[in-house]
mmCIF file of N, CA and C in Angstrom:
data_model
loop_
_atom_site.group_PDB
_atom_site.id
_atom_site.type_symbol
_atom_site.label_atom_id
_atom_site.label_comp_id
_atom_site.label_asym_id
_atom_site.label_seq_id
_atom_site.Cartn_x
_atom_site.Cartn_y
_atom_site.Cartn_z
ATOM 1 N N MET F 1449 23.306 -60.281 53.728
ATOM 2 C CA MET F 1449 22.712 -59.458 52.677
ATOM 3 C C MET F 1449 21.629 -60.240 51.951
ATOM 4 N N TYR F 1450 21.843 -61.490 51.675
ATOM 5 C CA TYR F 1450 20.844 -62.315 50.960
ATOM 6 C C TYR F 1450 19.568 -62.424 51.772
ATOM 7 N N LYS F 1451 19.667 -62.597 53.106
ATOM 8 C CA LYS F 1451 18.463 -62.680 53.920
ATOM 9 C C LYS F 1451 17.696 -61.356 53.912
ATOM 10 N N LEU F 1452 18.378 -60.289 53.896
ATOM 11 C CA LEU F 1452 17.700 -58.985 53.883
ATOM 12 C C LEU F 1452 16.954 -58.824 52.576
ATOM 13 N N ASN F 1453 17.561 -59.223 51.439
ATOM 14 C CA ASN F 1453 16.854 -59.127 50.155
ATOM 15 C C ASN F 1453 15.662 -60.046 50.136
ATOM 16 N N TYR F 1454 15.823 -61.276 50.593
ATOM 17 C CA TYR F 1454 14.717 -62.232 50.630
ATOM 18 C C TYR F 1454 13.563 -61.681 51.515
ATOM 19 N N LEU F 1455 13.948 -61.138 52.671
ATOM 20 C CA LEU F 1455 12.960 -60.557 53.569
ATOM 21 C C LEU F 1455 12.300 -59.361 52.943
ATOM 22 N N SER F 1456 13.007 -58.553 52.249
ATOM 23 C CA SER F 1456 12.467 -57.392 51.570
ATOM 24 C C SER F 1456 11.462 -57.815 50.488
ATOM 25 N N VAL F 1457 11.831 -58.820 49.704
ATOM 26 C CA VAL F 1457 10.934 -59.297 48.651
ATOM 27 C C VAL F 1457 9.680 -59.892 49.296
ATOM 28 N N PHE F 1458 9.851 -60.647 50.355
ATOM 29 C CA PHE F 1458 8.702 -61.241 51.017
ATOM 30 C C PHE F 1458 7.760 -60.155 51.565
ATOM 31 N N LEU F 1459 8.283 -59.150 52.244
ATOM 32 C CA LEU F 1459 7.485 -58.086 52.754
ATOM 33 C C LEU F 1459 6.779 -57.298 51.658
ATOM 34 N N PHE F 1460 7.494 -57.021 50.593
ATOM 35 C CA PHE F 1460 6.910 -56.306 49.455
ATOM 36 C C PHE F 1460 5.752 -57.099 48.838
ATOM 37 N N THR F 1461 5.966 -58.385 48.685
ATOM 38 C CA THR F 1461 4.903 -59.258 48.117
ATOM 39 C C THR F 1461 3.709 -59.319 49.030
ATOM 40 N N PHE F 1462 4.023 -59.464 50.342
ATOM 41 C CA PHE F 1462 2.944 -59.546 51.327
ATOM 42 C C PHE F 1462 2.086 -58.252 51.305
ATOM 43 N N LEU F 1463 2.769 -57.146 51.311
ATOM 44 C CA LEU F 1463 2.059 -55.859 51.301
ATOM 45 C C LEU F 1463 1.275 -55.622 50.011
ATOM 46 N N LEU F 1464 1.845 -56.033 48.909
ATOM 47 C CA LEU F 1464 1.186 -55.885 47.633
ATOM 48 C C LEU F 1464 -0.076 -56.731 47.588
ATOM 49 N N ASN F 1465 0.044 -58.006 48.033
ATOM 50 C CA ASN F 1465 -1.153 -58.861 48.064
ATOM 51 C C ASN F 1465 -2.198 -58.335 49.037
ATOM 52 N N SER F 1466 -1.775 -57.799 50.168
ATOM 53 C CA SER F 1466 -2.686 -57.267 51.161
ATOM 54 C C SER F 1466 -3.475 -56.100 50.592
ATOM 55 N N CYS F 1467 -2.789 -55.279 49.840
ATOM 56 C CA CYS F 1467 -3.465 -54.127 49.243
ATOM 57 C C CYS F 1467 -4.403 -54.485 48.155
ATOM 58 N N THR F 1468 -4.053 -55.487 47.331
ATOM 59 C CA THR F 1468 -4.904 -55.826 46.208
ATOM 60 C C THR F 1468 -6.082 -56.679 46.581
ATOM 61 N N LYS F 1469 -6.025 -57.329 47.763
ATOM 62 C CA LYS F 1469 -7.174 -58.157 48.187
ATOM 63 C C LYS F 1469 -8.408 -57.256 48.346
ATOM 64 N N GLY F 1470 -8.232 -56.118 48.913
ATOM 65 C CA GLY F 1470 -9.362 -55.200 49.164
ATOM 66 C C GLY F 1470 -9.579 -54.183 48.053
ATOM 67 N N LEU F 1471 -8.932 -54.406 46.933
ATOM 68 C CA LEU F 1471 -9.003 -53.446 45.843
ATOM 69 C C LEU F 1471 -10.439 -53.118 45.409
ATOM 70 N N ASN F 1472 -11.289 -54.149 45.332
ATOM 71 C CA ASN F 1472 -12.671 -53.934 44.921
ATOM 72 C C ASN F 1472 -13.538 -53.497 46.039
ATOM 73 N N GLN F 1473 -13.035 -53.541 47.266
ATOM 74 C CA GLN F 1473 -13.831 -53.134 48.411
ATOM 75 C C GLN F 1473 -13.826 -51.636 48.572
ATOM 76 N N GLU F 1474 -14.832 -51.016 48.073
ATOM 77 C CA GLU F 1474 -14.932 -49.581 48.154
ATOM 78 C C GLU F 1474 -16.256 -49.194 48.764
ATOM 79 N N TYR F 1475 -16.364 -47.943 49.130
ATOM 80 C CA TYR F 1475 -17.614 -47.501 49.722
ATOM 81 C C TYR F 1475 -18.605 -47.028 48.669
ATOM 82 N N VAL F 1476 -19.825 -47.284 48.900
ATOM 83 C CA VAL F 1476 -20.894 -46.877 48.004
ATOM 84 C C VAL F 1476 -20.928 -45.352 48.015
ATOM 85 N N PRO F 1477 -21.086 -44.721 46.871
ATOM 86 C CA PRO F 1477 -21.089 -43.254 46.801
ATOM 87 C C PRO F 1477 -22.176 -42.643 47.694
ATOM 88 N N ASP F 1478 -21.857 -41.506 48.269
ATOM 89 C CA ASP F 1478 -22.859 -40.755 49.060
ATOM 90 C C ASP F 1478 -23.794 -40.068 48.118
ATOM 91 N N VAL F 1479 -25.077 -40.335 48.334
ATOM 92 C CA VAL F 1479 -26.149 -39.715 47.490
ATOM 93 C C VAL F 1479 -27.142 -39.135 48.502
ATOM 94 N N TYR F 1480 -27.598 -37.933 48.283
ATOM 95 C CA TYR F 1480 -28.561 -37.321 49.211
ATOM 96 C C TYR F 1480 -29.855 -38.136 49.162
ATOM 97 N N VAL F 1481 -30.336 -38.488 50.350
ATOM 98 C CA VAL F 1481 -31.568 -39.244 50.499
ATOM 99 C C VAL F 1481 -32.444 -38.529 51.553
ATOM 100 N N ASN F 1482 -33.690 -38.241 51.156
ATOM 101 C CA ASN F 1482 -34.700 -37.700 52.093
ATOM 102 C C ASN F 1482 -36.040 -38.081 51.528
ATOM 103 N N ILE F 1483 -36.522 -39.268 51.871
ATOM 104 C CA ILE F 1483 -37.716 -39.833 51.282
ATOM 105 C C ILE F 1483 -38.752 -40.041 52.394
ATOM 106 N N ASN F 1484 -39.964 -39.660 52.125
ATOM 107 C CA ASN F 1484 -41.081 -39.838 53.056
ATOM 108 C C ASN F 1484 -42.100 -40.790 52.392
ATOM 109 N N ILE F 1485 -42.491 -41.827 53.132
ATOM 110 C CA ILE F 1485 -43.505 -42.731 52.625
ATOM 111 C C ILE F 1485 -44.519 -42.993 53.747
ATOM 112 N N PHE F 1486 -45.680 -43.414 53.319
ATOM 113 C CA PHE F 1486 -46.766 -43.721 54.261
ATOM 114 C C PHE F 1486 -47.139 -45.193 54.067
ATOM 115 N N PRO F 1487 -46.645 -46.086 54.934
ATOM 116 C CA PRO F 1487 -46.919 -47.513 54.782
ATOM 117 C C PRO F 1487 -48.396 -47.907 54.736
ATOM 118 N N SER F 1488 -49.276 -47.048 55.221
ATOM 119 C CA SER F 1488 -50.705 -47.338 55.163
ATOM 120 C C SER F 1488 -51.291 -47.196 53.748
ATOM 121 N N MET F 1489 -50.551 -46.541 52.856
ATOM 122 C CA MET F 1489 -50.998 -46.413 51.500
ATOM 123 C C MET F 1489 -50.919 -47.747 50.788
ATOM 124 N N PRO F 1490 -51.837 -48.054 49.862
ATOM 125 C CA PRO F 1490 -51.797 -49.342 49.158
ATOM 126 C C PRO F 1490 -50.489 -49.654 48.436
ATOM 127 N N SER F 1491 -49.798 -48.665 47.921
ATOM 128 C CA SER F 1491 -48.554 -48.931 47.199
ATOM 129 C C SER F 1491 -47.448 -49.400 48.150
ATOM 130 N N TYR F 1492 -47.606 -49.258 49.464
ATOM 131 C CA TYR F 1492 -46.584 -49.671 50.416
ATOM 132 C C TYR F 1492 -47.096 -50.790 51.354
ATOM 133 N N ILE F 1493 -48.119 -51.489 50.958
ATOM 134 C CA ILE F 1493 -48.735 -52.493 51.768
ATOM 135 C C ILE F 1493 -47.773 -53.588 52.236
ATOM 136 N N ASP F 1494 -46.761 -53.863 51.438
ATOM 137 C CA ASP F 1494 -45.775 -54.896 51.755
ATOM 138 C C ASP F 1494 -44.987 -54.559 52.989
ATOM 139 N N LEU F 1495 -44.992 -53.329 53.434
ATOM 140 C CA LEU F 1495 -44.253 -52.913 54.630
ATOM 141 C C LEU F 1495 -45.078 -53.035 55.925
ATOM 142 N N ASN F 1496 -46.376 -53.377 55.800
ATOM 143 C CA ASN F 1496 -47.221 -53.465 56.966
ATOM 144 C C ASN F 1496 -46.874 -54.562 57.945
ATOM 145 N N PRO F 1497 -46.619 -55.762 57.527
ATOM 146 C CA PRO F 1497 -46.269 -56.822 58.544
ATOM 147 C C PRO F 1497 -44.828 -56.745 58.992
ATOM 148 N N ILE F 1498 -44.537 -57.181 60.193
ATOM 149 C CA ILE F 1498 -43.135 -57.313 60.640
ATOM 150 C C ILE F 1498 -42.474 -58.323 59.699
ATOM 151 N N GLY F 1499 -41.274 -58.001 59.222
ATOM 152 C CA GLY F 1499 -40.598 -58.822 58.256
ATOM 153 C C GLY F 1499 -40.965 -58.480 56.819
ATOM 154 N N GLY F 1500 -41.846 -57.522 56.659
ATOM 155 C CA GLY F 1500 -42.186 -57.049 55.300
ATOM 156 C C GLY F 1500 -41.100 -56.191 54.731
ATOM 157 N N TRP F 1501 -40.995 -56.199 53.432
ATOM 158 C CA TRP F 1501 -39.936 -55.391 52.766
ATOM 159 C C TRP F 1501 -40.414 -54.956 51.411
ATOM 160 N N MET F 1502 -39.707 -54.011 50.863
ATOM 161 C CA MET F 1502 -39.917 -53.635 49.476
ATOM 162 C C MET F 1502 -38.701 -52.864 48.989
ATOM 163 N N GLN F 1503 -38.591 -52.767 47.681
ATOM 164 C CA GLN F 1503 -37.488 -52.036 47.033
ATOM 165 C C GLN F 1503 -38.112 -50.801 46.389
ATOM 166 N N ILE F 1504 -37.444 -49.645 46.641
ATOM 167 C CA ILE F 1504 -37.934 -48.379 46.087
ATOM 168 C C ILE F 1504 -36.791 -47.675 45.373
ATOM 169 N N GLU F 1505 -37.136 -46.653 44.602
ATOM 170 C CA GLU F 1505 -36.172 -45.818 43.966
ATOM 171 C C GLU F 1505 -35.487 -44.923 44.990
ATOM 172 N N GLY F 1506 -34.255 -44.516 44.735
ATOM 173 C CA GLY F 1506 -33.558 -43.620 45.623
ATOM 174 C C GLY F 1506 -32.165 -44.159 45.908
ATOM 175 N N GLY F 1507 -31.369 -43.364 46.632
ATOM 176 C CA GLY F 1507 -30.035 -43.756 46.972
ATOM 177 C C GLY F 1507 -29.176 -43.847 45.717
ATOM 178 N N SER F 1508 -28.185 -44.717 45.748
ATOM 179 C CA SER F 1508 -27.274 -44.849 44.641
ATOM 180 C C SER F 1508 -27.852 -45.754 43.558
ATOM 181 N N ARG F 1509 -28.406 -46.904 43.971
ATOM 182 C CA ARG F 1509 -28.990 -47.868 43.006
ATOM 183 C C ARG F 1509 -30.335 -48.411 43.459
ATOM 184 N N GLY F 1510 -31.017 -47.644 44.295
ATOM 185 C CA GLY F 1510 -32.255 -48.119 44.857
ATOM 186 C C GLY F 1510 -32.105 -48.375 46.333
ATOM 187 N N ILE F 1511 -33.235 -48.529 47.007
ATOM 188 C CA ILE F 1511 -33.237 -48.749 48.453
ATOM 189 C C ILE F 1511 -34.124 -49.967 48.791
ATOM 190 N N ILE F 1512 -33.628 -50.795 49.696
ATOM 191 C CA ILE F 1512 -34.464 -51.879 50.292
ATOM 192 C C ILE F 1512 -34.928 -51.368 51.669
ATOM 193 N N ILE F 1513 -36.236 -51.411 51.888
ATOM 194 C CA ILE F 1513 -36.797 -51.075 53.179
ATOM 195 C C ILE F 1513 -37.247 -52.354 53.797
ATOM 196 N N TYR F 1514 -36.916 -52.555 55.072
ATOM 197 C CA TYR F 1514 -37.301 -53.786 55.793
ATOM 198 C C TYR F 1514 -37.921 -53.376 57.155
ATOM 199 N N ARG F 1515 -39.082 -54.004 57.482
ATOM 200 C CA ARG F 1515 -39.701 -53.679 58.745
ATOM 201 C C ARG F 1515 -39.224 -54.711 59.779
ATOM 202 N N LEU F 1516 -38.431 -54.292 60.710
ATOM 203 C CA LEU F 1516 -37.811 -55.147 61.714
ATOM 204 C C LEU F 1516 -38.815 -55.429 62.842
ATOM 205 N N THR F 1517 -39.485 -54.382 63.359
ATOM 206 C CA THR F 1517 -40.479 -54.500 64.415
ATOM 207 C C THR F 1517 -41.630 -53.561 64.075
ATOM 208 N N ASN F 1518 -42.629 -53.481 64.927
ATOM 209 C CA ASN F 1518 -43.720 -52.515 64.682
ATOM 210 C C ASN F 1518 -43.200 -51.110 64.560
ATOM 211 N N ASP F 1519 -42.135 -50.752 65.261
ATOM 212 C CA ASP F 1519 -41.649 -49.378 65.284
ATOM 213 C C ASP F 1519 -40.308 -49.165 64.656
ATOM 214 N N ASP F 1520 -39.674 -50.219 64.127
ATOM 215 C CA ASP F 1520 -38.340 -50.112 63.551
ATOM 216 C C ASP F 1520 -38.299 -50.557 62.095
ATOM 217 N N PHE F 1521 -37.805 -49.653 61.276
ATOM 218 C CA PHE F 1521 -37.567 -49.933 59.869
ATOM 219 C C PHE F 1521 -36.113 -49.783 59.570
ATOM 220 N N LEU F 1522 -35.612 -50.582 58.656
ATOM 221 C CA LEU F 1522 -34.246 -50.470 58.170
ATOM 222 C C LEU F 1522 -34.254 -50.120 56.688
ATOM 223 N N ALA F 1523 -33.254 -49.391 56.235
ATOM 224 C CA ALA F 1523 -33.173 -48.996 54.839
ATOM 225 C C ALA F 1523 -31.725 -49.198 54.363
ATOM 226 N N PHE F 1524 -31.552 -49.943 53.292
ATOM 227 C CA PHE F 1524 -30.220 -50.210 52.735
ATOM 228 C C PHE F 1524 -30.135 -49.862 51.283
ATOM 229 N N ASP F 1525 -28.988 -49.326 50.884
ATOM 230 C CA ASP F 1525 -28.792 -49.049 49.461
ATOM 231 C C ASP F 1525 -28.614 -50.378 48.739
ATOM 232 N N ARG F 1526 -29.106 -50.510 47.536
ATOM 233 C CA ARG F 1526 -29.007 -51.732 46.749
ATOM 234 C C ARG F 1526 -27.672 -51.815 46.013
ATOM 235 N N HIS F 1527 -26.834 -50.808 46.151
ATOM 236 C CA HIS F 1527 -25.534 -50.798 45.496
ATOM 237 C C HIS F 1527 -24.588 -51.736 46.206
ATOM 238 N N CYS F 1528 -24.134 -52.808 45.548
ATOM 239 C CA CYS F 1528 -23.257 -53.765 46.199
ATOM 240 C C CYS F 1528 -21.915 -53.109 46.518
ATOM 241 N N PRO F 1529 -21.420 -53.273 47.767
ATOM 242 C CA PRO F 1529 -20.156 -52.653 48.153
ATOM 243 C C PRO F 1529 -18.921 -53.400 47.705
ATOM 244 N N TYR F 1530 -19.083 -54.496 46.964
ATOM 245 C CA TYR F 1530 -17.903 -55.251 46.561
ATOM 246 C C TYR F 1530 -17.112 -54.551 45.478
ATOM 247 N N ASP F 1531 -17.762 -54.217 44.402
ATOM 248 C CA ASP F 1531 -17.100 -53.506 43.274
ATOM 249 C C ASP F 1531 -18.006 -52.392 42.839
ATOM 250 N N VAL F 1532 -17.850 -51.258 43.477
ATOM 251 C CA VAL F 1532 -18.823 -50.170 43.274
ATOM 252 C C VAL F 1532 -18.789 -49.584 41.848
ATOM 253 N N THR F 1533 -17.726 -49.878 41.094
ATOM 254 C CA THR F 1533 -17.654 -49.352 39.749
ATOM 255 C C THR F 1533 -18.393 -50.275 38.739
ATOM 256 N N ASN F 1534 -18.720 -51.469 39.158
ATOM 257 C CA ASN F 1534 -19.438 -52.392 38.264
ATOM 258 C C ASN F 1534 -20.889 -52.015 38.181
ATOM 259 N N SER F 1535 -21.351 -51.690 36.986
ATOM 260 C CA SER F 1535 -22.728 -51.222 36.845
ATOM 261 C C SER F 1535 -23.731 -52.374 37.086
ATOM 262 N N CYS F 1536 -23.270 -53.554 37.123
ATOM 263 C CA CYS F 1536 -24.132 -54.734 37.375
ATOM 264 C C CYS F 1536 -24.370 -54.923 38.839
ATOM 265 N N GLY F 1537 -23.630 -54.342 39.712
ATOM 266 C CA GLY F 1537 -23.654 -54.610 41.153
ATOM 267 C C GLY F 1537 -24.820 -54.010 41.913
ATOM 268 N N LYS F 1538 -26.024 -54.638 41.740
ATOM 269 C CA LYS F 1538 -27.216 -54.163 42.361
ATOM 270 C C LYS F 1538 -27.877 -55.366 43.048
ATOM 271 N N VAL F 1539 -28.062 -55.251 44.378
ATOM 272 C CA VAL F 1539 -28.623 -56.416 45.105
ATOM 273 C C VAL F 1539 -30.132 -56.406 45.011
ATOM 274 N N ASN F 1540 -30.672 -57.616 45.044
ATOM 275 C CA ASN F 1540 -32.104 -57.864 45.024
ATOM 276 C C ASN F 1540 -32.437 -58.812 46.150
ATOM 277 N N VAL F 1541 -33.609 -58.647 46.785
ATOM 278 C CA VAL F 1541 -34.016 -59.580 47.797
ATOM 279 C C VAL F 1541 -34.459 -60.885 47.141
ATOM 280 N N ASN F 1542 -33.956 -61.999 47.667
ATOM 281 C CA ASN F 1542 -34.254 -63.291 47.049
ATOM 282 C C ASN F 1542 -35.575 -63.801 47.467
ATOM 283 N N THR F 1543 -35.994 -64.906 46.922
ATOM 284 C CA THR F 1543 -37.362 -65.428 47.103
ATOM 285 C C THR F 1543 -37.674 -65.878 48.514
ATOM 286 N N ASN F 1544 -36.685 -66.175 49.343
ATOM 287 C CA ASN F 1544 -37.000 -66.609 50.699
ATOM 288 C C ASN F 1544 -37.091 -65.419 51.631
ATOM 289 N N ASN F 1545 -36.902 -64.189 51.134
ATOM 290 C CA ASN F 1545 -37.042 -62.932 51.879
ATOM 291 C C ASN F 1545 -36.074 -62.780 53.034
ATOM 292 N N LEU F 1546 -34.952 -63.495 53.002
ATOM 293 C CA LEU F 1546 -33.975 -63.413 54.066
ATOM 294 C C LEU F 1546 -32.685 -62.722 53.661
ATOM 295 N N PHE F 1547 -32.388 -62.756 52.355
ATOM 296 C CA PHE F 1547 -31.123 -62.246 51.885
ATOM 297 C C PHE F 1547 -31.286 -61.283 50.732
ATOM 298 N N ALA F 1548 -30.339 -60.349 50.611
ATOM 299 C CA ALA F 1548 -30.226 -59.534 49.425
ATOM 300 C C ALA F 1548 -28.967 -60.005 48.685
ATOM 301 N N VAL F 1549 -29.111 -60.330 47.391
ATOM 302 C CA VAL F 1549 -28.070 -61.005 46.654
ATOM 303 C C VAL F 1549 -27.641 -60.173 45.442
ATOM 304 N N ASP F 1550 -26.338 -60.072 45.229
ATOM 305 C CA ASP F 1550 -25.816 -59.463 44.014
ATOM 306 C C ASP F 1550 -25.488 -60.629 43.066
ATOM 307 N N THR F 1551 -26.229 -60.758 41.994
ATOM 308 C CA THR F 1551 -25.998 -61.865 41.062
ATOM 309 C C THR F 1551 -24.721 -61.723 40.275
ATOM 310 N N CYS F 1552 -24.120 -60.502 40.235
ATOM 311 C CA CYS F 1552 -22.846 -60.300 39.504
ATOM 312 C C CYS F 1552 -21.675 -60.959 40.256
ATOM 313 N N CYS F 1553 -21.504 -60.595 41.514
ATOM 314 C CA CYS F 1553 -20.350 -61.109 42.261
ATOM 315 C C CYS F 1553 -20.708 -62.265 43.182
ATOM 316 N N GLY F 1554 -21.980 -62.490 43.410
ATOM 317 C CA GLY F 1554 -22.423 -63.588 44.238
ATOM 318 C C GLY F 1554 -22.497 -63.231 45.719
ATOM 319 N N SER F 1555 -22.229 -62.018 46.105
ATOM 320 C CA SER F 1555 -22.298 -61.615 47.493
ATOM 321 C C SER F 1555 -23.746 -61.729 47.994
ATOM 322 N N GLN F 1556 -23.891 -62.111 49.262
ATOM 323 C CA GLN F 1556 -25.184 -62.252 49.855
ATOM 324 C C GLN F 1556 -25.199 -61.534 51.203
ATOM 325 N N PHE F 1557 -26.238 -60.753 51.455
ATOM 326 C CA PHE F 1557 -26.345 -59.908 52.674
ATOM 327 C C PHE F 1557 -27.626 -60.271 53.409
ATOM 328 N N LEU F 1558 -27.545 -60.292 54.750
ATOM 329 C CA LEU F 1558 -28.745 -60.513 55.544
ATOM 330 C C LEU F 1558 -29.639 -59.287 55.463
ATOM 331 N N ILE F 1559 -30.916 -59.498 55.180
ATOM 332 C CA ILE F 1559 -31.830 -58.373 55.055
ATOM 333 C C ILE F 1559 -32.161 -57.734 56.408
ATOM 334 N N VAL F 1560 -31.939 -58.457 57.516
ATOM 335 C CA VAL F 1560 -32.291 -57.920 58.833
ATOM 336 C C VAL F 1560 -31.230 -56.967 59.392
ATOM 337 N N ASP F 1561 -30.057 -56.898 58.778
ATOM 338 C CA ASP F 1561 -29.040 -55.967 59.302
ATOM 339 C C ASP F 1561 -28.044 -55.524 58.216
ATOM 340 N N GLY F 1562 -28.124 -56.035 57.023
ATOM 341 C CA GLY F 1562 -27.226 -55.634 55.934
ATOM 342 C C GLY F 1562 -25.843 -56.258 55.967
ATOM 343 N N SER F 1563 -25.575 -57.116 56.944
ATOM 344 C CA SER F 1563 -24.252 -57.707 57.043
ATOM 345 C C SER F 1563 -24.016 -58.740 55.950
ATOM 346 N N VAL F 1564 -22.740 -59.045 55.709
ATOM 347 C CA VAL F 1564 -22.338 -59.994 54.668
ATOM 348 C C VAL F 1564 -22.592 -61.399 55.215
ATOM 349 N N ASN F 1565 -23.288 -62.199 54.427
ATOM 350 C CA ASN F 1565 -23.519 -63.603 54.739
ATOM 351 C C ASN F 1565 -22.532 -64.451 53.920
ATOM 352 N N ILE F 1566 -22.405 -64.135 52.662
ATOM 353 C CA ILE F 1566 -21.506 -64.832 51.764
ATOM 354 C C ILE F 1566 -20.774 -63.762 50.913
ATOM 355 N N GLY F 1567 -19.434 -63.895 50.795
ATOM 356 C CA GLY F 1567 -18.639 -62.918 50.062
ATOM 357 C C GLY F 1567 -18.631 -63.236 48.576
ATOM 358 N N PRO F 1568 -17.846 -62.483 47.827
ATOM 359 C CA PRO F 1568 -16.604 -61.853 48.164
ATOM 360 C C PRO F 1568 -16.682 -60.565 48.926
ATOM 361 N N ALA F 1569 -17.826 -59.906 48.969
ATOM 362 C CA ALA F 1569 -17.926 -58.632 49.717
ATOM 363 C C ALA F 1569 -17.543 -58.830 51.157
ATOM 364 N N THR F 1570 -16.893 -57.846 51.734
ATOM 365 C CA THR F 1570 -16.582 -57.902 53.173
ATOM 366 C C THR F 1570 -17.212 -56.711 53.897
ATOM 367 N N LEU F 1571 -17.689 -55.736 53.156
ATOM 368 C CA LEU F 1571 -18.388 -54.590 53.736
ATOM 369 C C LEU F 1571 -19.900 -54.819 53.700
ATOM 370 N N PRO F 1572 -20.604 -54.355 54.677
ATOM 371 C CA PRO F 1572 -22.081 -54.557 54.694
ATOM 372 C C PRO F 1572 -22.704 -53.553 53.683
ATOM 373 N N LEU F 1573 -23.983 -53.779 53.461
ATOM 374 C CA LEU F 1573 -24.759 -52.847 52.666
ATOM 375 C C LEU F 1573 -24.784 -51.444 53.316
ATOM 376 N N LYS F 1574 -24.774 -50.417 52.514
ATOM 377 C CA LYS F 1574 -24.849 -49.054 53.042
ATOM 378 C C LYS F 1574 -26.226 -48.872 53.675
ATOM 379 N N ARG F 1575 -26.237 -48.371 54.932
ATOM 380 C CA ARG F 1575 -27.479 -48.213 55.649
ATOM 381 C C ARG F 1575 -27.852 -46.728 55.741
ATOM 382 N N TYR F 1576 -29.122 -46.432 55.552
ATOM 383 C CA TYR F 1576 -29.665 -45.109 55.724
ATOM 384 C C TYR F 1576 -30.397 -44.998 57.065
ATOM 385 N N ASN F 1577 -30.507 -43.785 57.562
ATOM 386 C CA ASN F 1577 -31.257 -43.551 58.811
ATOM 387 C C ASN F 1577 -32.762 -43.625 58.465
ATOM 388 N N THR F 1578 -33.537 -44.066 59.483
ATOM 389 C CA THR F 1578 -34.988 -44.062 59.290
ATOM 390 C C THR F 1578 -35.617 -43.442 60.549
ATOM 391 N N SER F 1579 -36.782 -42.854 60.342
ATOM 392 C CA SER F 1579 -37.549 -42.274 61.431
ATOM 393 C C SER F 1579 -39.025 -42.629 61.183
ATOM 394 N N TRP F 1580 -39.676 -43.122 62.191
ATOM 395 C CA TRP F 1580 -41.063 -43.591 62.081
ATOM 396 C C TRP F 1580 -41.869 -42.903 63.162
ATOM 397 N N ASP F 1581 -42.943 -42.219 62.775
ATOM 398 C CA ASP F 1581 -43.769 -41.548 63.774
ATOM 399 C C ASP F 1581 -45.126 -42.248 63.939
ATOM 400 N N GLY F 1582 -45.238 -43.476 63.446
ATOM 401 C CA GLY F 1582 -46.478 -44.234 63.542
ATOM 402 C C GLY F 1582 -47.366 -44.065 62.309
ATOM 403 N N ASN F 1583 -47.016 -43.123 61.482
ATOM 404 C CA ASN F 1583 -47.802 -42.839 60.269
ATOM 405 C C ASN F 1583 -46.898 -42.683 59.048
ATOM 406 N N GLN F 1584 -45.833 -41.901 59.235
ATOM 407 C CA GLN F 1584 -44.902 -41.546 58.172
ATOM 408 C C GLN F 1584 -43.504 -42.164 58.434
ATOM 409 N N LEU F 1585 -42.929 -42.803 57.424
ATOM 410 C CA LEU F 1585 -41.568 -43.292 57.483
ATOM 411 C C LEU F 1585 -40.660 -42.338 56.708
ATOM 412 N N THR F 1586 -39.630 -41.845 57.339
ATOM 413 C CA THR F 1586 -38.666 -41.008 56.650
ATOM 414 C C THR F 1586 -37.364 -41.761 56.547
ATOM 415 N N ILE F 1587 -36.779 -41.784 55.344
ATOM 416 C CA ILE F 1587 -35.477 -42.392 55.086
ATOM 417 C C ILE F 1587 -34.551 -41.254 54.675
ATOM 418 N N PHE F 1588 -33.427 -41.166 55.379
ATOM 419 C CA PHE F 1588 -32.564 -40.003 55.176
ATOM 420 C C PHE F 1588 -31.118 -40.363 55.513
ATOM 421 N N ASN F 1589 -30.225 -39.440 55.114
ATOM 422 C CA ASN F 1589 -28.814 -39.553 55.495
ATOM 423 C C ASN F 1589 -28.336 -38.253 56.088
#
């Protein structure tokens, strides 16, 4: 009987800890996104070179647009997925242009794919669909 109680306490504790580890790991809220931009316009000149990026309004807390190749753009929500209820959780591209960083929790994400580079976040940045026709970039969900 003692072993069963010990085992029960151990399992309960293990499950409780497992559940609370991911407590702050939530999904970024779904927000309707349908944005059209023209990278040839002067206000979007930072998107012209491969590796170019910029932050725009939209999504939950803003959107990071990154030009991966001549024909491929990526768009990520700036809302940090670590603690979505924290109003401070907004990622910004750092000065080396390689990472998006949340200064509140310290999470760091690769700008080329939105994956986690440094936690505590374990979920990647929320990604939006993009469509490029050679003239107009559409960001949508």
